[in-house]
PDB file of C-alpha atoms in Angstrom:
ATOM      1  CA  UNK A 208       0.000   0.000   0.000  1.00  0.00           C
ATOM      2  CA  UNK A 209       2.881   2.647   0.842  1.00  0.00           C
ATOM      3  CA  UNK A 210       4.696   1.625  -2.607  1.00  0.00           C
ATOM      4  CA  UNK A 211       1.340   1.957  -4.050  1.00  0.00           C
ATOM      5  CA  UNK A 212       1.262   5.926  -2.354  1.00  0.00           C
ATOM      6  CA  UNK A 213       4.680   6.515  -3.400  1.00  0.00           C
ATOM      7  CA  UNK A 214       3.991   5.809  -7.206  1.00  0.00           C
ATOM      8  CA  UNK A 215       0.708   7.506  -6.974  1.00  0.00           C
ATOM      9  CA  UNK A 216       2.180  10.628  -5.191  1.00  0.00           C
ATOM     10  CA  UNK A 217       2.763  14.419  -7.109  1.00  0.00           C
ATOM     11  CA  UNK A 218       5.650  14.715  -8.473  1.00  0.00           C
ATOM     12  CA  UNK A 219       6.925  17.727  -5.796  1.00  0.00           C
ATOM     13  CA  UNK A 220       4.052  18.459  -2.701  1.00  0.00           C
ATOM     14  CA  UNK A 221       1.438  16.149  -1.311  1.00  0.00           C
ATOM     15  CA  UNK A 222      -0.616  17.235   1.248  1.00  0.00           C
ATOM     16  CA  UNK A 223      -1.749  15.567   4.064  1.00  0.00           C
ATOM     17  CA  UNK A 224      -5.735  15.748   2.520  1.00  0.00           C
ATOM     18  CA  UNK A 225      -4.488  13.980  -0.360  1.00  0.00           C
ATOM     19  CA  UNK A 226      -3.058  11.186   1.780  1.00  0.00           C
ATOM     20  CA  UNK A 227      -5.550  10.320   3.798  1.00  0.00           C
ATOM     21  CA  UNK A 228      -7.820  10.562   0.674  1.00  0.00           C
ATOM     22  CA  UNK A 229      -5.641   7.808  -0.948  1.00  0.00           C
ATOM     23  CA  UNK A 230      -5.866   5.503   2.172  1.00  0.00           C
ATOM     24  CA  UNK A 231      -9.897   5.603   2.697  1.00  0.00           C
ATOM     25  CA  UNK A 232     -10.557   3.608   6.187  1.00  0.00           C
ATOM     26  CA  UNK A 233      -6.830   2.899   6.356  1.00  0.00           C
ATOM     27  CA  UNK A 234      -6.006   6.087   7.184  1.00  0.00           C
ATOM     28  CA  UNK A 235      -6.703   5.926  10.873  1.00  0.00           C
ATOM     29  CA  UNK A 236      -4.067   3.076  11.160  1.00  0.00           C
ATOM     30  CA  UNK A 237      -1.534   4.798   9.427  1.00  0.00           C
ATOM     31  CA  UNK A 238      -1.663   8.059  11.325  1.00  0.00           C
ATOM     32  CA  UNK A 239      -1.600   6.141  14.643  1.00  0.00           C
ATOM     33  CA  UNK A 240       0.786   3.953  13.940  1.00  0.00           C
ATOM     34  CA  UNK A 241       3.200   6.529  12.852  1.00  0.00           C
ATOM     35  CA  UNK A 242       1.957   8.887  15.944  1.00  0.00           C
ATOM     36  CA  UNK A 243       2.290   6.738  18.223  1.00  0.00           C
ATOM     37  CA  UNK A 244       6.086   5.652  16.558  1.00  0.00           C
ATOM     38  CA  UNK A 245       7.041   9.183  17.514  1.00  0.00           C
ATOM     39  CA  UNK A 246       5.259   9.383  20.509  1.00  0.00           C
ATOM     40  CA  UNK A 247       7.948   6.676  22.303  1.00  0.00           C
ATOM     41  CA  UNK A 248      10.604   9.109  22.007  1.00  0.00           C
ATOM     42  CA  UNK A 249      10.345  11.407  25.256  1.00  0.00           C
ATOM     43  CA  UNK A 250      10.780  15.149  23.879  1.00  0.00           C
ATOM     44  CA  UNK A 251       7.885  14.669  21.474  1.00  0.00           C
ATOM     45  CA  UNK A 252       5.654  12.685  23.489  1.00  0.00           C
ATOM     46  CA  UNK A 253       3.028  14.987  24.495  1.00  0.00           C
ATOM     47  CA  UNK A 254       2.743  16.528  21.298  1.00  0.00           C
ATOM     48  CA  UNK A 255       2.237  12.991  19.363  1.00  0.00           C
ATOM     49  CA  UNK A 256      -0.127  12.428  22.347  1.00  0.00           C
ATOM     50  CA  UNK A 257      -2.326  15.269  21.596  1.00  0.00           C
ATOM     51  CA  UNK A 258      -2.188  14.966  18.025  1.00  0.00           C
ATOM     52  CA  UNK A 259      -3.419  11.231  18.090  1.00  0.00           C
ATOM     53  CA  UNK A 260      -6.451  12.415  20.345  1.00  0.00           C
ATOM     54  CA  UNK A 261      -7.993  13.638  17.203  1.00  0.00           C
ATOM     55  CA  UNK A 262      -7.779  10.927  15.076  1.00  0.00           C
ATOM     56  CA  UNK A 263      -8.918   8.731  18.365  1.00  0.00           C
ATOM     57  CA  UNK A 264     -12.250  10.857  18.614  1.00  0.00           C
ATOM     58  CA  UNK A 265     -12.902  10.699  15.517  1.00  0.00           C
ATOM     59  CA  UNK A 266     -12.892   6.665  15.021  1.00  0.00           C
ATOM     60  CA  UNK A 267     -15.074   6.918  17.983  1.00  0.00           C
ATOM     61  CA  UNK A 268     -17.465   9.214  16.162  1.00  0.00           C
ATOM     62  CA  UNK A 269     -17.859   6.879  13.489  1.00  0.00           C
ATOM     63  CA  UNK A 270     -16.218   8.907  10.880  1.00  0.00           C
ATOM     64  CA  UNK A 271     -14.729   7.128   7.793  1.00  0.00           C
ATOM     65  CA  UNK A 272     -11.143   8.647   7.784  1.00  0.00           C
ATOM     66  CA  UNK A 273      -9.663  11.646   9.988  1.00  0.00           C
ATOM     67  CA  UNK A 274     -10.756  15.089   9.306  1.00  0.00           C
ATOM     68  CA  UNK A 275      -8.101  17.449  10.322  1.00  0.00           C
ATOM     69  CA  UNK A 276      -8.235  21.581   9.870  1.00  0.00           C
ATOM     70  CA  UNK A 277      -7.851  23.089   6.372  1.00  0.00           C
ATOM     71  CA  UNK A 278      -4.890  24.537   7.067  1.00  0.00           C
ATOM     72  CA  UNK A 279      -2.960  21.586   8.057  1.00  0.00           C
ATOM     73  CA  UNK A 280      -4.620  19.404   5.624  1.00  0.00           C
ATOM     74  CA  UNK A 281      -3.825  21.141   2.559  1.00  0.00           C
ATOM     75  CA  UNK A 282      -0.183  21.924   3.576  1.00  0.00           C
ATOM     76  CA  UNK A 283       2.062  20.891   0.802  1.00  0.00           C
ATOM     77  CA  UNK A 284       4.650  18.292   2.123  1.00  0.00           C
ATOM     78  CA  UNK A 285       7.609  17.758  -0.012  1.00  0.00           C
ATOM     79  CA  UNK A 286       7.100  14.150  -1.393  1.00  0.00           C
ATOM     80  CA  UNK A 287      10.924  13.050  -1.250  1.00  0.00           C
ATOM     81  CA  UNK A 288      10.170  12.898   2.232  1.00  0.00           C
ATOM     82  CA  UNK A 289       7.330  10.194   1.589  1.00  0.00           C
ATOM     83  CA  UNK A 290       9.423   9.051  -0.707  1.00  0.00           C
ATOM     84  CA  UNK A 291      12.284   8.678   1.905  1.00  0.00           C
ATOM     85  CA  UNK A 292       9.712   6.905   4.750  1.00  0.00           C
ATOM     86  CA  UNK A 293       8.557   4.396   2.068  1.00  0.00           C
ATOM     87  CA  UNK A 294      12.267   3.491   1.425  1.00  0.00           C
ATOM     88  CA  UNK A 295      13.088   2.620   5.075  1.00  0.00           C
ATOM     89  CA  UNK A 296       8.916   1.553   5.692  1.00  0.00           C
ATOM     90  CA  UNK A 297       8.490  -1.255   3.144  1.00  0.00           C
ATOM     91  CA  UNK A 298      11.427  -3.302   3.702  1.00  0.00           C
ATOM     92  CA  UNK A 299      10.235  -3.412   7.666  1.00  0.00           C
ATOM     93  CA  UNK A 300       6.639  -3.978   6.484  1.00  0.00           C
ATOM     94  CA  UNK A 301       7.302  -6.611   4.353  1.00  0.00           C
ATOM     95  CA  UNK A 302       9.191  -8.548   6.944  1.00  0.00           C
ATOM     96  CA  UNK A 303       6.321  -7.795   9.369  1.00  0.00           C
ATOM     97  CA  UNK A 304       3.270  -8.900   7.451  1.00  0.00           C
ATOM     98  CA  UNK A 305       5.208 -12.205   7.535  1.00  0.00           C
ATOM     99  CA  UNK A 306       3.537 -12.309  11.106  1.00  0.00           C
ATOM    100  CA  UNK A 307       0.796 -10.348  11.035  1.00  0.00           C
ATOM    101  CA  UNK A 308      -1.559 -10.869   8.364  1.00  0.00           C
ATOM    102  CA  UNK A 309      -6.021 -10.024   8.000  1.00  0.00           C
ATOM    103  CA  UNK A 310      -7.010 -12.984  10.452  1.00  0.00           C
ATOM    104  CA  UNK A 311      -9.827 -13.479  12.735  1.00  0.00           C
ATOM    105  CA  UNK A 312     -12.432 -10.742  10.984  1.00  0.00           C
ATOM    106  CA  UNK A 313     -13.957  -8.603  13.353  1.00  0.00           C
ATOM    107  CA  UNK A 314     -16.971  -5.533  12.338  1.00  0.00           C
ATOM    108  CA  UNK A 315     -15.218  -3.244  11.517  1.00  0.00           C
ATOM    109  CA  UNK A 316     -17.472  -0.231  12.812  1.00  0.00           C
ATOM    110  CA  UNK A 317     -17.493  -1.607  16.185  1.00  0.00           C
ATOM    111  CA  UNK A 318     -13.689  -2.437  16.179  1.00  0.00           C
ATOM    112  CA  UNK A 319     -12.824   1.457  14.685  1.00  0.00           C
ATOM    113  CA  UNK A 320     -14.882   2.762  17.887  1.00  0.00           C
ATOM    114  CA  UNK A 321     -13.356   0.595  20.001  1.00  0.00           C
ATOM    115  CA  UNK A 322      -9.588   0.992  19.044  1.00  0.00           C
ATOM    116  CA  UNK A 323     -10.253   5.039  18.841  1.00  0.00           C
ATOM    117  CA  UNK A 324     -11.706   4.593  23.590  1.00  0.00           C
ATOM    118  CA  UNK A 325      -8.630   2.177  23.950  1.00  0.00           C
ATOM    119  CA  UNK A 326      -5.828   5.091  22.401  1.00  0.00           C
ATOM    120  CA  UNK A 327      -7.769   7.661  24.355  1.00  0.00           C
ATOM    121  CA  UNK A 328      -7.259   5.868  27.336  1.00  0.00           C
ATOM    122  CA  UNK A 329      -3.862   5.371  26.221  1.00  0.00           C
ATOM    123  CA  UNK A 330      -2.813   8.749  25.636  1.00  0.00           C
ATOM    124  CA  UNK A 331      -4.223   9.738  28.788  1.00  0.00           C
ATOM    125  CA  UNK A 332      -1.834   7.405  30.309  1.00  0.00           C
ATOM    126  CA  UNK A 333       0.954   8.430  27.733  1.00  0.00           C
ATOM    127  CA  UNK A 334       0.167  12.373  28.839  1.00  0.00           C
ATOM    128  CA  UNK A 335      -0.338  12.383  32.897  1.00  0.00           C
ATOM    129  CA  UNK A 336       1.580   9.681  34.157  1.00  0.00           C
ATOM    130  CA  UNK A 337       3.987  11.221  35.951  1.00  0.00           C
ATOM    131  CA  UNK A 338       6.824   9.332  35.558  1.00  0.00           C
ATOM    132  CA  UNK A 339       9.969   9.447  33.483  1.00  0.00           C
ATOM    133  CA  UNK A 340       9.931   7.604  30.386  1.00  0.00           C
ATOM    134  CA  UNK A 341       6.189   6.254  31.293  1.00  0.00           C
ATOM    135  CA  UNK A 342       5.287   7.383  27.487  1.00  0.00           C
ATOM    136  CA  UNK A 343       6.975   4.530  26.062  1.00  0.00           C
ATOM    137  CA  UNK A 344       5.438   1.495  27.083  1.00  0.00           C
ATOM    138  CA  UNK A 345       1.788   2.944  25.969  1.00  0.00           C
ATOM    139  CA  UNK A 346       3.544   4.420  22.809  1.00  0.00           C
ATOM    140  CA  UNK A 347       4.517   0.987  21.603  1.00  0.00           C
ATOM    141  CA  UNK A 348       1.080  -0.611  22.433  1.00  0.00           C
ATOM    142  CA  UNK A 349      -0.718   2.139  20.905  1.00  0.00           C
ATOM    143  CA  UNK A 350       1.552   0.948  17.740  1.00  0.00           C
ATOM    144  CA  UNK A 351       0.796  -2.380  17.851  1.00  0.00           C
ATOM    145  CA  UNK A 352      -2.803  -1.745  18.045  1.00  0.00           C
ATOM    146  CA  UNK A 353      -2.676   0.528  15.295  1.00  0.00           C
ATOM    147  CA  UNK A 354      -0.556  -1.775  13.197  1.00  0.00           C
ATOM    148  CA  UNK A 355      -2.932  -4.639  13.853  1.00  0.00           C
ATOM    149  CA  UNK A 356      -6.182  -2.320  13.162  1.00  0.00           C
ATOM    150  CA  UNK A 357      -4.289  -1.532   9.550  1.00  0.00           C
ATOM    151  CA  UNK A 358      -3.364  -5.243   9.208  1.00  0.00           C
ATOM    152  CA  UNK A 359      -7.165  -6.636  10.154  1.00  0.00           C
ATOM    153  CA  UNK A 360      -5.458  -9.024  12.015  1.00  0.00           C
ATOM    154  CA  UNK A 361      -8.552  -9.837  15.008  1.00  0.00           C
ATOM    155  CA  UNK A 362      -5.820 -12.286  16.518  1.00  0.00           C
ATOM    156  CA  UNK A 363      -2.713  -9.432  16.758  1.00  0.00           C
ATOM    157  CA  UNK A 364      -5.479  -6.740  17.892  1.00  0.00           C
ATOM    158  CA  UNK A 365      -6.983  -8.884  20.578  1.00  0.00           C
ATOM    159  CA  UNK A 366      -3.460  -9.455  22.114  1.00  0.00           C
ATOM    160  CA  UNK A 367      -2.930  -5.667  21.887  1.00  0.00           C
ATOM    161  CA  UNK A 368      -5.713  -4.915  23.672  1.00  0.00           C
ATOM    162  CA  UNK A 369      -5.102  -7.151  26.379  1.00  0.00           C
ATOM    163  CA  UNK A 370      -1.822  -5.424  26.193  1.00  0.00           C
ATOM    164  CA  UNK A 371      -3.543  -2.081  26.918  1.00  0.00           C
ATOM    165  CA  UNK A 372      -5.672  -3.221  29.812  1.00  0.00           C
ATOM    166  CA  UNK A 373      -2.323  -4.536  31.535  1.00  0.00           C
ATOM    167  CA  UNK A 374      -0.429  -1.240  31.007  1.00  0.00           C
ATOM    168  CA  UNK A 375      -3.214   1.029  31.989  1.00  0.00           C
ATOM    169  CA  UNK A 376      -3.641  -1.328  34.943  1.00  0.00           C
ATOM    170  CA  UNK A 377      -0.127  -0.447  35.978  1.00  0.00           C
ATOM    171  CA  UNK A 378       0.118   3.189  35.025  1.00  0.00           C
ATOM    172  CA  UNK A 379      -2.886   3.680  37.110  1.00  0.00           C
ATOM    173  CA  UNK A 380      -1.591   1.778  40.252  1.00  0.00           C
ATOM    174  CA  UNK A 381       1.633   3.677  39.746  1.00  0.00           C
ATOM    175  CA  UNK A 382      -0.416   7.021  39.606  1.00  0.00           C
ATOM    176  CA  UNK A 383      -2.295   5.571  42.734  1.00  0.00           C
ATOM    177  CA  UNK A 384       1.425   5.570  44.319  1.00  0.00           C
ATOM    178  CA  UNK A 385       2.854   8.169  43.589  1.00  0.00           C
ATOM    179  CA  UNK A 386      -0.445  10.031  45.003  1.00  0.00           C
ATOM    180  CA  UNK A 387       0.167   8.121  48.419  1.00  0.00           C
ATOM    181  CA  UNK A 388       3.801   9.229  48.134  1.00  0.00           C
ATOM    182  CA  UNK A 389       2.614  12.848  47.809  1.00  0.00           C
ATOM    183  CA  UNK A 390       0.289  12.582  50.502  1.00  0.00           C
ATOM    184  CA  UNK A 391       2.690  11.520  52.956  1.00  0.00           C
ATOM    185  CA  UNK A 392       5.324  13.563  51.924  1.00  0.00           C
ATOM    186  CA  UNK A 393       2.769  16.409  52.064  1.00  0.00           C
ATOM    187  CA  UNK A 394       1.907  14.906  55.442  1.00  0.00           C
ATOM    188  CA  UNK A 395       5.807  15.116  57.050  1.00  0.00           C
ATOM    189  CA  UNK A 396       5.466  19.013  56.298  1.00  0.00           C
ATOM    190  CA  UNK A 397       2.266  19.974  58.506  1.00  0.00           C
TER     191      UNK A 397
END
């Protein structure tokens, strides 16, 4: 599908309209899993956070593929850079749909709204959790949900989910501590 964006592509700009125009319901996968690909690294985090709230509303919504604002959606992009991501993206890809493949269907209404409350919960954890480096673990799942959401694959997406329901587990018991920490730290002072 990328090599099939990369020949399709104008020859100097493509905007980020055109793009998810090209892609149809597979747009939602693409822009998380690249979102939440940047979001693991810690000086971006917040912003990849924020940005994939909209796309996560929106597949809750219902809507067919994200809507962002005019002004960012018609923003010409050089297309060497596309062209550069599909030259490092497809050999990775390739290797990866090896593994994960369209297996165990699911509806795919019902799976869109579901996948777009599980990143929201995600990012929330991604965003607040107070702890250094905390963004990566739900960076990577929110990856590997994405990628199996773009791959169909019911079996990969299931195991990502119960993925997500372990890590916000933890990053809300570690929230839960370090609130009992602040207490009683708060607590030694009065």
């Amino acid at each position: 599908m990328l090599q099939r964006l990369h020949d399709e592509a104008p020859v100097d700009h493509f905007t980020l309209g055109w793009l998810m125009s090209s892609m149809h319901k597979r747009s939602f996968g693409l822009i998380m899993l690249l979102l939440g690909v940047v979001a693991v690294a810690p000086g971006v985090s917040i912003v990849a956070g924020l940005l994939l709230m909209i796309p996560a509303f929106q597949m809750i919504l219902g809507h067919n593929m994200p809507v962002f604002p005019r002004r960012i959606a018609a923003r010409p992009l050089p297309t060497r850079h596309l062209a550069a991501l599909v030259q490092r993206a497809v050999p990775v890809l390739r290797s990866l749909e090896k593994l994960i493949h369209p297996r165990w269907p699911t509806p795919f209404d019902a799976t869109k709204r579901l996948v777009g409350a599980v990143v929201v919960l995600l990012n929330v954890a991604l965003l607040f959790t107070p702890i250094p480096l905390s963004n990566v673990v739900p960076a990577l799942v929110i990856a590997l949900i994405s990628l199996a959401y773009l791959e169909e694959d019911g079996l990969l997406l299931s195991i990502a989910l119960l993925a997500s329901v372990v890590v916000l587990a933890v990053e809300l018991a570690a929230i839960w501590e370090t609130v009992l920490g602040a207490k009683w730290v708060f607590a030694l002072w009065y």
